Amino acid sequence: MIQLDVNIMGQAYKLACKEDEERALREAASFLDKKMCAIRDAGKVKGNDRIAVMAALGVAAEFLSMKTSRGPWSDMSLLEVQTKMEAMHKVLDSALTPQETLF
């Protein structure tokens, strides 16, 4: 396992992953950062936890629309899709965990 430092919405997170998963996790963190910053910058949603949930819903909807018989992930195995989703879950968990201590 290796340690990664990523930033999501200006907040630093230290994440652990396997060496061969580093690139995917960095890409997932960057993708999530862009989604969350766009929601924050739109100014309609307040609070990091709500922003994270809205971003997660957007990503889930996007994922589900792609996982059709004609979608770009149609040729991927379920294991490959699960691996991508697990990387996204790790990023979300890392982003949401510090928020729990605020309330």
GROMACS .gro file of C-alpha atoms in nm:
model
  103
    1MET     CA    1   0.000   0.000   0.000
    2ILE     CA    2   0.111   0.354  -0.070
    3GLN     CA    3  -0.003   0.688   0.070
    4LEU     CA    4  -0.139   0.958  -0.162
    5ASP     CA    5  -0.201   1.322  -0.087
    6VAL     CA    6  -0.493   1.469  -0.281
    7ASN     CA    7  -0.696   1.789  -0.253
    8ILE     CA    8  -1.072   1.802  -0.287
    9MET     CA    9  -1.236   2.142  -0.266
   10GLY     CA   10  -0.923   2.287  -0.107
   11GLN     CA   11  -0.913   2.022   0.164
   12ALA     CA   12  -0.610   1.791   0.181
   13TYR     CA   13  -0.668   1.417   0.220
   14LYS     CA   14  -0.420   1.136   0.274
   15LEU     CA   15  -0.542   0.821   0.103
   16ALA     CA   16  -0.404   0.468   0.086
   17CYS     CA   17  -0.414   0.248  -0.221
   18LYS     CA   18  -0.224  -0.023  -0.402
   19GLU     CA   19   0.059   0.103  -0.624
   20ASP     CA   20  -0.117  -0.009  -0.940
   21GLU     CA   21  -0.429   0.188  -0.838
   22GLU     CA   22  -0.257   0.523  -0.780
   23ARG     CA   23  -0.335   0.674  -1.119
   24ALA     CA   24  -0.701   0.570  -1.105
   25LEU     CA   25  -0.742   0.709  -0.753
   26ARG     CA   26  -0.577   1.039  -0.847
   27GLU     CA   27  -0.806   1.066  -1.149
   28ALA     CA   28  -1.110   0.987  -0.933
   29ALA     CA   29  -1.008   1.252  -0.679
   30SER     CA   30  -0.955   1.508  -0.954
   31PHE     CA   31  -1.289   1.424  -1.112
   32LEU     CA   32  -1.466   1.452  -0.777
   33ASP     CA   33  -1.290   1.780  -0.700
   34LYS     CA   34  -1.411   1.930  -1.028
   35LYS     CA   35  -1.768   1.810  -0.970
   36MET     CA   36  -1.779   1.938  -0.612
   37CYS     CA   37  -1.619   2.274  -0.699
   38ALA     CA   38  -1.868   2.325  -0.981
   39ILE     CA   39  -2.158   2.261  -0.742
   40ARG     CA   40  -2.006   2.491  -0.478
   41ASP     CA   41  -1.933   2.765  -0.731
   42ALA     CA   42  -2.288   2.753  -0.864
   43GLY     CA   43  -2.387   2.876  -0.516
   44LYS     CA   44  -2.714   2.683  -0.494
   45VAL     CA   45  -2.595   2.420  -0.244
   46LYS     CA   46  -2.439   2.510   0.090
   47GLY     CA   47  -2.232   2.284   0.312
   48ASN     CA   48  -1.960   2.042   0.212
   49ASP     CA   49  -2.165   1.737   0.307
   50ARG     CA   50  -2.453   1.843   0.083
   51ILE     CA   51  -2.212   1.928  -0.197
   52ALA     CA   52  -2.054   1.582  -0.163
   53VAL     CA   53  -2.395   1.412  -0.176
   54MET     CA   54  -2.499   1.613  -0.482
   55ALA     CA   55  -2.171   1.525  -0.654
   56ALA     CA   56  -2.214   1.158  -0.563
   57LEU     CA   57  -2.567   1.158  -0.705
   58GLY     CA   58  -2.442   1.317  -1.026
   59VAL     CA   59  -2.162   1.064  -1.060
   60ALA     CA   60  -2.401   0.775  -0.985
   61ALA     CA   61  -2.650   0.896  -1.246
   62GLU     CA   62  -2.372   0.938  -1.499
   63PHE     CA   63  -2.241   0.590  -1.419
   64LEU     CA   64  -2.583   0.429  -1.452
   65SER     CA   65  -2.650   0.599  -1.784
   66MET     CA   66  -2.316   0.467  -1.917
   67LYS     CA   67  -2.370   0.111  -1.800
   68THR     CA   68  -2.627   0.028  -2.066
   69SER     CA   69  -2.587  -0.224  -2.343
   70ARG     CA   70  -2.481   0.062  -2.572
   71GLY     CA   71  -2.284   0.262  -2.314
   72PRO     CA   72  -1.907   0.318  -2.306
   73TRP     CA   73  -1.869   0.069  -2.021
   74SER     CA   74  -2.071  -0.207  -2.187
   75ASP     CA   75  -1.754  -0.401  -2.273
   76MET     CA   76  -1.621  -0.392  -1.914
   77SER     CA   77  -1.660  -0.682  -1.676
   78LEU     CA   78  -1.852  -0.636  -1.355
   79LEU     CA   79  -1.522  -0.670  -1.165
   80GLU     CA   80  -1.371  -0.380  -1.362
   81VAL     CA   81  -1.675  -0.162  -1.292
   82GLN     CA   82  -1.666  -0.260  -0.923
   83THR     CA   83  -1.298  -0.167  -0.903
   84LYS     CA   84  -1.372   0.178  -1.044
   85MET     CA   85  -1.664   0.223  -0.805
   86GLU     CA   86  -1.453   0.115  -0.505
   87ALA     CA   87  -1.194   0.379  -0.592
   88MET     CA   88  -1.473   0.639  -0.607
   89HIS     CA   89  -1.613   0.520  -0.273
   90LYS     CA   90  -1.272   0.559  -0.109
   91VAL     CA   91  -1.253   0.916  -0.230
   92LEU     CA   92  -1.605   0.992  -0.109
   93ASP     CA   93  -1.543   0.830   0.229
   94SER     CA   94  -1.224   1.031   0.269
   95ALA     CA   95  -1.405   1.351   0.178
   96LEU     CA   96  -1.704   1.292   0.406
   97THR     CA   97  -1.531   1.154   0.716
   98PRO     CA   98  -1.389   1.490   0.834
   99GLN     CA   99  -1.733   1.646   0.793
  100GLU     CA  100  -1.881   1.412   1.053
  101THR     CA  101  -1.685   1.582   1.330
  102LEU     CA  102  -1.829   1.922   1.244
  103PHE     CA  103  -2.179   1.838   1.367
   0.00000   0.00000   0.00000
